Structure formats: C-alpha cells, structure tokens
Amino acid sequence: MKAIGVEQGSAEPTLLDVPAPTPDDGEALLRTHRVGIDGTDFEVLEGTHGGFPAGDDYQILGHEAVCMVEDPNGTQLDRGQFVVPTVRRPPAESNEYFDRGEPDMAPPEDCLERGIDGAHGFMAEYVTSPAEYLIPIPNELADVGVLIEPMSNTAKALELAFSSRGVLEWEPERVLVLGNGPLGLLTLAMVQPTVEHAYCLGRRDRPDPTIDIIEELGATYVDSRETSVSEIPDVYEPVDLVYEATGYARHAYDTIDALGPGGVGVLLGLPNDWTFEIDGGALHRELVLKNKALLGSVNSNLRHFESARESITTLPEWFLDRIMTDVFPPERAEEAFAGGDDRIKTVIEFEAL
Amino acid sequence: MKAIGVEQGSAEPTLLDVPAPTPDDGEALLRTHRVGIDGTDFEVLEGTHGGFPAGDDYQILGHEAVCMVEDPNGTQLDRGQFVVPTVRRPPAESNEYFDRGEPDMAPPEDCLERGIDGAHGFMAEYVTSPAEYLIPIPNELADVGVLIEPMSNTAKALELAFSSRGVLEWEPERVLVLGNGPLGLLTLAMVQPTVEHAYCLGRRDRPDPTIDIIEELGATYVDSRETSVSEIPDVYEPVDLVYEATGYARHAYDTIDALGPGGVGVLLGLPNDWTFEIDGGALHRELVLKNKALLGSVNSNLRHFESARESITTLPEWFLDRIMTDVFPPERAEEAFAGGDDRIKTVIEFEAL
C-alpha cells in the first residue's frame, strides 16, 4: 500500500510502498481518509523529536487522522463508520498511565506515539488500531475531522487551566494565544466566544490570511516584532490566560509578565535547548505575589478527543473552510510538505469521500 | 499601650508607647496574647517589603497572632474567647477580591496587610479587627495558635496544588520541602503522614535542631551545599510535589528538574531581583513533555485559617513543643529579633495565660 514516511538517513517525506497491516485481536482495520500535517511532523523528519518503530528503517508519518472502518474485526465498531484515532499507545508492557486512562500524562519513555515516537503513523492507505483508541465521528465531520486531534490538545490544556483555578472564582476574560499556526487559530476560535477579548500573537506581515482570520474572529493581532509578550500588559492589558503554542522558549517566561493576578499560562511548545538570561528573582516574585500559574501540557486522552468532537461543531463554517487550505494526494507529498505563508492546514487525502 | 514597631528612618524593632485603638462598628477590641516573628517581619524592618500605614511615622509589626476578645463590641464574639486574626484587609475602597472572599488572591495594590503593608500589626497590647477576619480557636490552642497563620499559607498552597491536578488521579507520594525554617518544618509535619517519603532541604551543619526534627518526623534532610535541587532525582528520586519556602530564586527553576511526570511545584518565597542564566529551552520542554506545573501562592483566606486550625490538632505534641523555641516579653524585643541557629519559632508574649 501507499504510505508517506521518512527513511533512515533521510529528512524528506517519501512515498513508500509498504505491506498493509493486519489487525490483531481487538483491533479494527481502517481505511485512511485524510491526515493533517503539523509542526511535529517536521520535527520527526528532522529527527529532533520521537523515533522510528523498533526494528524498522522507516517511519510512517501522520498523527492527525480521519479514517473509515474497513473491517471492525470483532470490535464494537461499524463498517463504514468514520473514526479519529488517538495518538498514544502503550509500550510493549502497559503501565499505570494507560491503566488509569491517562496516557497523555505519561512521560515520553512510557508511551509510543503514532507517527511520532516508536510507532507508525496514519499517513497510509490502511492502518490498524485497538478500538479503544478510536472515537467515532459523524460523517459530516469527515473532511474537517483532522482538526480534532490538535483541538484535543487545547481541550486538555484548557481543562488543566480551569482545574488549576478550580477552588477559585475564575472565568478568564482576556486571553492571549501565542502563535498563529493552525493550533493557535483553532484555540483562538475555541475560546473567543467565551471571553471578553482575545489577542493572538504572531510575526507575519499584512496582508496575511491568518491575520485576517484573527480579526474576523474579533480578536486583536499582536505582532511580536512590535510588542513583546512581556509588554502586552502595558500596550494592551494584562491577561487571565496565556496559551503558548510557539515553542519559543522565552515565551514561557515572558508569559509570567503578561498575566494579571491569578492568571494561568499553559505551555504546549517544545523548544530545543537554549540558555539565556532572565530576571529569575523578579519572575519568581511575580508568580508568588500575584498567585500566577504555569502549566505544561502535552498530548490528550480520549476525553479530550470527545470534547474536541463537540467543540468543532461550534466553530463557524467560514472559519473551518479557511483553516483547511490545502488538500494533496499522497503522490504529491513533497509539495504538501513544502509549506508556504498562504497555507494554514494542509492535509493528505488518501481516499476521497 | 506597649507595642513593638519600627519607626521612620530606623530598621530596628522598637518598644513604642502608642494610643490603644478603639473599635469601630463591627470591630472587636482584642487583647493580644502572643505574636510570632517570621522572615517577613525582617523584610518589613529592612523596608524591602510592604510599607507604613498612611499618615503614620511608625509601623506596628506582627501578623501571626493569638488574641483574646476583650470587648465583643456588638459582634457575635464572646468576651474571653481566643481568636486568630487573618492578615489581609481591604484598602479604603473594597474590591472584587474581598467581595468574593478571596483577599488572598488580590495583587499587592488591592489589599493592606496587617503588620506588613499599610496597616498596623498585632504586636501591641490591644488590637482591633472586624469580627469577620477573626477565627475562634479553643483555649488549648492559645499558646501554639501563632502557628495557624503560617500553616494557613501551606493549607492554601496545598489546596492550589491538589486543585491543579483535580481532573487527574494524583496523590503525591514523594514530597520535597525547600527550606527548614518554621514554615518548611510545619509543612513537612503537615504532609509527612500522608506521603510515602518526604525530603527537606536546608543548608545547616549538624548538630542542628531543625535537622533533628526533620529526621524525627521520618523525613530525609538534604543539604543544599551537597545536593542541588536539580540533582535530587538522580541522588534520591523525582518528587511529585515541591514546596518552595526559601525565597532563593534559582529554586523556582530547579524545581522543574526535581519534579517527576505530572509533578507540581508550589512557590511561596519572595526573592529580590536577580538576573541569571537558565536553560530556558530545556526547562520549558520539561514542563510540557512531562505535564509539570509551577504555582505561585501568597497569603491565605478564612477557609485556609480554618483548615490550619484543624491541621494543627493533628501535629505531634513533641513537634509543637520543639518548634516553639523562644518566648519573650515585649520589653525584650531586641533580643527576640536577634535570632540564632537554636531558634525556630520565637514569639512575643504580651499577656500570659
């Protein structure tokens, strides 16, 4: 079957011809409809994140997928049903995180990640998965369902943020999203209707499709080249919630400055090592005196995928249309991975509806 | 009446002769039994924290108090009842934080702090307070009740920590307390019975009464001169909860290294400005990939004082006896504030039982 992956020694996405998988007991055989491309795929290509499945000299990419059940194989699923697979799978021996339904809380060494770390991804004509890691979605979400995986990460991060203020009266009124990639824009669209004002930070010149979307959502675009994250309280106002999706390490610390009293910063980016100076005393004091919180958040579990499946139905149709900018067949993988400023979410379509 | 305070231009505690306060409507007149001395008092003396009450050229110190109701003045309190006052009071105009019962969440500009910032403290023969900021305590706690205020800060910090993991299965099994001052030791005694193992970090040579207490509680003393906070996972084990009570700014960042997956660091120290280098990329990534959290926490509200009033009854008697090392009359204030390595909690006693 056709698959898009990366071969040992290469950093390029390649159209591979690999054997189709056969489902084990409890696994369904799925036919892949669409798979989204995101920043993590590029880290996998570059070899800075994750690793190949044990014993294989290639890694099939892709972790944002919509598939159709080809063979339920004795599971509760129905043939022809659309599903979105979760990403994390237990290592050879299961562990406490999977046993208690919190694979998203496992440290990297205690889980595999499909398409990322130690397990093949979903960019292939056929994939298999235990039924317990698949959430059914209605047919009408099949084309945009690749957004459910990234949105599930936001669902988890927001759940952590609200939980961290659970004993307080806390409703974030001003929100700052760091990053205007697909994850930033999806998060902005998810939170915007519930807050008084939202800001979204990027470093792009106008005219730009992401700036247009930010403003059409009613949010304010902040150009990080003009206003740093630390300056946001002075130039605009302090915010109650910062959602960091840039992976720019300074943003984690500047977030402390951007927050108002009782504010929460959720961090999702994965920067490389980078040593720099901070006023560690002032930031520490600021965290304490104003009861601020910084929460790291990675991945998501079944509950967050289910929450994202709900949330996606609340997003405006124009927004989803404009987020889903490019669709390529697997044969044009190189072009699909080439990127470009007019692209927001690029997907590979294996089988049209 | 006698009071211990600091006069404009001085950094020394002084025995003052000031007019006794008269209670306003809704305020009770209290006779002070005991007031504890803590690190914040020294910051007030040095002028690095808080400030004098508006219009006064002196500040009465003290925010850890036990008083007896001298005149209920129409409030629900009973004459002769012992009470512990909370610390924060609304500024001239009240605000949202006080209105919703969360004065502890107010930023510094939105509250006064008795004995610290803009309001006189409790180191005086008589004090007044609105009844709503007083929690009654049983007579048998009168002598150790000065510990309820510091313990209330831990009650709040732990509440925030547990809340931040509220959607998860999280019971901290390994806990690291940074700091072996009274607050660190009290926290250690509060958490020790509920965890598998506790560590307490200090920088003292043996023999030392705080190290003896740490070990008698069944915890492990970690000498920060031998093992840094970042090295604790390698030398001992990663911990689920770090409680920072040192005010040493590097500890806030080293805490990220000390935590295991899903771990929480609560920060309570108030360092001065201090610029230093960190590997901001590695720490950011570590927060994210292992779902770690850093929570600042300052002060406490009525609920936390009530919780501390419960907790103190669970602490072993030997522990309370050995924490309460020194009692001085107000006339010996200079000696009381002199400190010393054999001292743990020093109190001023205005009126013996």
PDB file of C-alpha atoms in Angstrom, chain A residues 55-211:
ATOM      1  CA  GLY A  55      13.277  -2.785  14.036  1.00  0.00           C
ATOM      2  CA  ASP A  56      12.067  -0.638  11.131  1.00  0.00           C
ATOM      3  CA  ASP A  57      14.211   1.504   8.848  1.00  0.00           C
ATOM      4  CA  TYR A  58      11.331   3.837   8.053  1.00  0.00           C
ATOM      5  CA  GLN A  59       8.662   5.663   9.973  1.00  0.00           C
ATOM      6  CA  ILE A  60       5.182   6.295   8.567  1.00  0.00           C
ATOM      7  CA  LEU A  61       4.251   9.872   9.434  1.00  0.00           C
ATOM      8  CA  GLY A  62       0.937  11.391  10.496  1.00  0.00           C
ATOM      9  CA  HIS A  63      -0.981  11.685  13.770  1.00  0.00           C
ATOM     10  CA  GLU A  64      -3.997  13.862  12.838  1.00  0.00           C
ATOM     11  CA  ALA A  65      -6.268  11.455  11.027  1.00  0.00           C
ATOM     12  CA  VAL A  66      -9.769  10.617   9.948  1.00  0.00           C
ATOM     13  CA  CYS A  67     -10.294   7.016   8.882  1.00  0.00           C
ATOM     14  CA  MET A  68     -13.198   4.816   7.875  1.00  0.00           C
ATOM     15  CA  VAL A  69     -13.727   1.411   9.437  1.00  0.00           C
ATOM     16  CA  GLU A  70     -12.953  -1.146   6.722  1.00  0.00           C
ATOM     17  CA  ASP A  71     -13.195  -4.218   8.939  1.00  0.00           C
ATOM     18  CA  PRO A  72     -14.443  -3.983  12.537  1.00  0.00           C
ATOM     19  CA  ASN A  73     -12.738  -7.354  13.142  1.00  0.00           C
ATOM     20  CA  GLY A  74     -14.994  -8.282  16.012  1.00  0.00           C
ATOM     21  CA  THR A  75     -14.880  -4.890  17.736  1.00  0.00           C
ATOM     22  CA  GLN A  76     -17.984  -2.799  18.522  1.00  0.00           C
ATOM     23  CA  LEU A  77     -17.300  -0.529  15.532  1.00  0.00           C
ATOM     24  CA  ASP A  78     -19.432  -0.493  12.382  1.00  0.00           C
ATOM     25  CA  ARG A  79     -18.056  -0.945   8.925  1.00  0.00           C
ATOM     26  CA  GLY A  80     -18.152   2.370   7.043  1.00  0.00           C
ATOM     27  CA  GLN A  81     -18.113   4.454  10.234  1.00  0.00           C
ATOM     28  CA  PHE A  82     -15.683   7.383  10.406  1.00  0.00           C
ATOM     29  CA  VAL A  83     -13.306   7.484  13.346  1.00  0.00           C
ATOM     30  CA  VAL A  84     -10.494   9.671  14.668  1.00  0.00           C
ATOM     31  CA  PRO A  85      -7.638   7.740  16.303  1.00  0.00           C
ATOM     32  CA  THR A  86      -5.832   8.992  19.379  1.00  0.00           C
ATOM     33  CA  VAL A  87      -2.049   9.214  19.204  1.00  0.00           C
ATOM     34  CA  ARG A  88      -0.510   7.500  22.224  1.00  0.00           C
ATOM     35  CA  ARG A  89      -0.151   3.756  22.564  1.00  0.00           C
ATOM     36  CA  PRO A  90       1.305   1.715  25.427  1.00  0.00           C
ATOM     37  CA  PRO A  91       4.864   0.389  25.082  1.00  0.00           C
ATOM     38  CA  ALA A  92       5.372  -3.404  24.958  1.00  0.00           C
ATOM     39  CA  GLU A  93       4.434  -3.560  28.619  1.00  0.00           C
ATOM     40  CA  SER A  94       1.491  -1.384  29.653  1.00  0.00           C
ATOM     41  CA  ASN A  95       1.838   0.934  32.649  1.00  0.00           C
ATOM     42  CA  GLU A  96      -0.049   2.958  35.229  1.00  0.00           C
ATOM     43  CA  TYR A  97      -0.768   5.838  32.846  1.00  0.00           C
ATOM     44  CA  PHE A  98      -2.574   3.641  30.320  1.00  0.00           C
ATOM     45  CA  ASP A  99      -4.169   1.543  33.042  1.00  0.00           C
ATOM     46  CA  ARG A 100      -5.868   4.589  34.513  1.00  0.00           C
ATOM     47  CA  GLY A 101      -6.861   6.143  31.181  1.00  0.00           C
ATOM     48  CA  GLU A 102      -4.297   8.945  31.328  1.00  0.00           C
ATOM     49  CA  PRO A 103      -1.820   8.091  28.539  1.00  0.00           C
ATOM     50  CA  ASP A 104      -1.431  11.840  27.946  1.00  0.00           C
ATOM     51  CA  MET A 105       0.227  12.126  31.371  1.00  0.00           C
ATOM     52  CA  ALA A 106       2.888   9.505  30.610  1.00  0.00           C
ATOM     53  CA  PRO A 107       6.465  10.734  30.266  1.00  0.00           C
ATOM     54  CA  PRO A 108       7.994  10.089  26.820  1.00  0.00           C
ATOM     55  CA  GLU A 109       9.696   6.853  27.897  1.00  0.00           C
ATOM     56  CA  ASP A 110       6.373   5.347  28.974  1.00  0.00           C
ATOM     57  CA  CYS A 111       4.457   5.637  25.719  1.00  0.00           C
ATOM     58  CA  LEU A 112       4.656   5.317  21.976  1.00  0.00           C
ATOM     59  CA  GLU A 113       3.176   7.974  19.716  1.00  0.00           C
ATOM     60  CA  ARG A 114       1.774   7.009  16.351  1.00  0.00           C
ATOM     61  CA  GLY A 115       3.558   8.821  13.579  1.00  0.00           C
ATOM     62  CA  ILE A 116       5.950  10.396  16.050  1.00  0.00           C
ATOM     63  CA  ASP A 117       7.676   8.118  18.506  1.00  0.00           C
ATOM     64  CA  GLY A 118       8.217   4.384  18.120  1.00  0.00           C
ATOM     65  CA  ALA A 119       5.044   3.603  16.166  1.00  0.00           C
ATOM     66  CA  HIS A 120       3.913   4.091  12.596  1.00  0.00           C
ATOM     67  CA  GLY A 121       1.514   6.927  11.887  1.00  0.00           C
ATOM     68  CA  PHE A 122      -1.655   7.244   9.869  1.00  0.00           C
ATOM     69  CA  MET A 123      -0.331   8.505   6.516  1.00  0.00           C
ATOM     70  CA  ALA A 124      -1.047   5.218   4.783  1.00  0.00           C
ATOM     71  CA  GLU A 125      -3.912   3.719   2.839  1.00  0.00           C
ATOM     72  CA  TYR A 126      -4.676   1.283   5.645  1.00  0.00           C
ATOM     73  CA  VAL A 127      -3.989   1.444   9.352  1.00  0.00           C
ATOM     74  CA  THR A 128      -4.974  -0.655  12.343  1.00  0.00           C
ATOM     75  CA  SER A 129      -5.793   0.400  15.871  1.00  0.00           C
ATOM     76  CA  PRO A 130      -7.330  -1.064  19.006  1.00  0.00           C
ATOM     77  CA  ALA A 131     -10.953   0.060  19.028  1.00  0.00           C
ATOM     78  CA  GLU A 132     -10.486   1.667  22.449  1.00  0.00           C
ATOM     79  CA  TYR A 133      -8.260   4.349  20.871  1.00  0.00           C
ATOM     80  CA  LEU A 134     -10.792   5.365  18.204  1.00  0.00           C
ATOM     81  CA  ILE A 135     -13.552   7.887  18.614  1.00  0.00           C
ATOM     82  CA  PRO A 136     -16.455   7.677  16.148  1.00  0.00           C
ATOM     83  CA  ILE A 137     -17.357  10.910  14.371  1.00  0.00           C
ATOM     84  CA  PRO A 138     -20.417  11.754  12.291  1.00  0.00           C
ATOM     85  CA  ASN A 139     -19.995  11.616   8.501  1.00  0.00           C
ATOM     86  CA  GLU A 140     -20.367  15.370   8.156  1.00  0.00           C
ATOM     87  CA  LEU A 141     -17.157  15.869  10.169  1.00  0.00           C
ATOM     88  CA  ALA A 142     -15.096  13.523   7.998  1.00  0.00           C
ATOM     89  CA  ASP A 143     -13.418  16.278   5.999  1.00  0.00           C
ATOM     90  CA  VAL A 144     -12.549  18.558   8.944  1.00  0.00           C
ATOM     91  CA  GLY A 145     -12.069  15.764  11.474  1.00  0.00           C
ATOM     92  CA  VAL A 146      -8.269  16.009  11.149  1.00  0.00           C
ATOM     93  CA  LEU A 147      -8.644  19.120  13.319  1.00  0.00           C
ATOM     94  CA  ILE A 148      -9.990  17.067  16.215  1.00  0.00           C
ATOM     95  CA  GLU A 149      -6.526  15.855  17.247  1.00  0.00           C
ATOM     96  CA  PRO A 150      -4.998  19.367  17.533  1.00  0.00           C
ATOM     97  CA  MET A 151      -8.184  20.649  19.184  1.00  0.00           C
ATOM     98  CA  SER A 152      -7.983  17.812  21.711  1.00  0.00           C
ATOM     99  CA  ASN A 153      -4.639  19.211  22.861  1.00  0.00           C
ATOM    100  CA  THR A 154      -6.327  22.536  23.521  1.00  0.00           C
ATOM    101  CA  ALA A 155      -9.226  20.806  25.274  1.00  0.00           C
ATOM    102  CA  LYS A 156      -6.721  19.205  27.618  1.00  0.00           C
ATOM    103  CA  ALA A 157      -4.710  22.385  28.196  1.00  0.00           C
ATOM    104  CA  LEU A 158      -7.880  24.356  28.980  1.00  0.00           C
ATOM    105  CA  GLU A 159      -9.107  21.601  31.276  1.00  0.00           C
ATOM    106  CA  LEU A 160      -5.810  21.822  33.192  1.00  0.00           C
ATOM    107  CA  ALA A 161      -6.030  25.620  33.312  1.00  0.00           C
ATOM    108  CA  PHE A 162      -9.593  25.666  34.658  1.00  0.00           C
ATOM    109  CA  SER A 163      -8.844  22.867  37.078  1.00  0.00           C
ATOM    110  CA  SER A 164      -5.844  24.783  38.433  1.00  0.00           C
ATOM    111  CA  ARG A 165      -8.218  27.600  39.454  1.00  0.00           C
ATOM    112  CA  GLY A 166     -10.982  25.166  40.416  1.00  0.00           C
ATOM    113  CA  VAL A 167     -11.237  26.361  44.006  1.00  0.00           C
ATOM    114  CA  LEU A 168     -11.471  30.000  42.900  1.00  0.00           C
ATOM    115  CA  GLU A 169     -13.986  32.118  41.116  1.00  0.00           C
ATOM    116  CA  TRP A 170     -12.162  32.211  37.810  1.00  0.00           C
ATOM    117  CA  GLU A 171     -13.548  32.932  34.383  1.00  0.00           C
ATOM    118  CA  PRO A 172     -10.827  34.160  32.038  1.00  0.00           C
ATOM    119  CA  GLU A 173     -11.999  37.368  30.403  1.00  0.00           C
ATOM    120  CA  ARG A 174      -8.848  38.292  28.499  1.00  0.00           C
ATOM    121  CA  VAL A 175      -6.942  35.600  26.692  1.00  0.00           C
ATOM    122  CA  LEU A 176      -3.661  35.694  24.796  1.00  0.00           C
ATOM    123  CA  VAL A 177      -2.827  32.993  22.290  1.00  0.00           C
ATOM    124  CA  LEU A 178       0.865  32.823  21.389  1.00  0.00           C
ATOM    125  CA  GLY A 179       1.189  31.547  17.861  1.00  0.00           C
ATOM    126  CA  ASN A 180      -0.964  31.924  14.762  1.00  0.00           C
ATOM    127  CA  GLY A 181      -0.373  28.498  13.276  1.00  0.00           C
ATOM    128  CA  PRO A 182      -3.298  26.086  12.973  1.00  0.00           C
ATOM    129  CA  LEU A 183      -3.199  25.210  16.698  1.00  0.00           C
ATOM    130  CA  GLY A 184      -3.162  28.875  17.730  1.00  0.00           C
ATOM    131  CA  LEU A 185      -6.011  29.759  15.379  1.00  0.00           C
ATOM    132  CA  LEU A 186      -8.111  26.770  16.435  1.00  0.00           C
ATOM    133  CA  THR A 187      -7.582  27.684  20.083  1.00  0.00           C
ATOM    134  CA  LEU A 188      -8.493  31.289  19.389  1.00  0.00           C
ATOM    135  CA  ALA A 189     -11.710  30.198  17.694  1.00  0.00           C
ATOM    136  CA  MET A 190     -12.498  27.856  20.608  1.00  0.00           C
ATOM    137  CA  VAL A 191     -12.036  30.460  23.359  1.00  0.00           C
ATOM    138  CA  GLN A 192     -13.059  33.683  21.599  1.00  0.00           C
ATOM    139  CA  PRO A 193     -16.850  33.307  22.091  1.00  0.00           C
ATOM    140  CA  THR A 194     -16.434  32.766  25.853  1.00  0.00           C
ATOM    141  CA  VAL A 195     -14.162  35.718  26.676  1.00  0.00           C
ATOM    142  CA  GLU A 196     -14.323  39.498  26.642  1.00  0.00           C
ATOM    143  CA  HIS A 197     -11.310  39.923  24.445  1.00  0.00           C
ATOM    144  CA  ALA A 198      -8.712  37.703  22.859  1.00  0.00           C
ATOM    145  CA  TYR A 199      -5.268  38.502  21.483  1.00  0.00           C
ATOM    146  CA  CYS A 200      -3.251  36.372  19.119  1.00  0.00           C
ATOM    147  CA  LEU A 201       0.485  36.862  18.694  1.00  0.00           C
ATOM    148  CA  GLY A 202       2.395  36.154  15.508  1.00  0.00           C
ATOM    149  CA  ARG A 203       5.231  37.540  13.393  1.00  0.00           C
ATOM    150  CA  ARG A 204       3.722  37.991   9.979  1.00  0.00           C
ATOM    151  CA  ASP A 205       3.275  40.990   7.707  1.00  0.00           C
ATOM    152  CA  ARG A 206      -0.075  42.014   6.314  1.00  0.00           C
ATOM    153  CA  PRO A 207      -1.724  41.011   4.085  1.00  0.00           C
ATOM    154  CA  ASP A 208      -1.807  37.581   5.651  1.00  0.00           C
ATOM    155  CA  PRO A 209      -4.604  35.019   5.790  1.00  0.00           C
ATOM    156  CA  THR A 210      -4.021  34.208   9.475  1.00  0.00           C
ATOM    157  CA  ILE A 211      -4.210  37.882  10.470  1.00  0.00           C
TER     158      ILE A 211
END
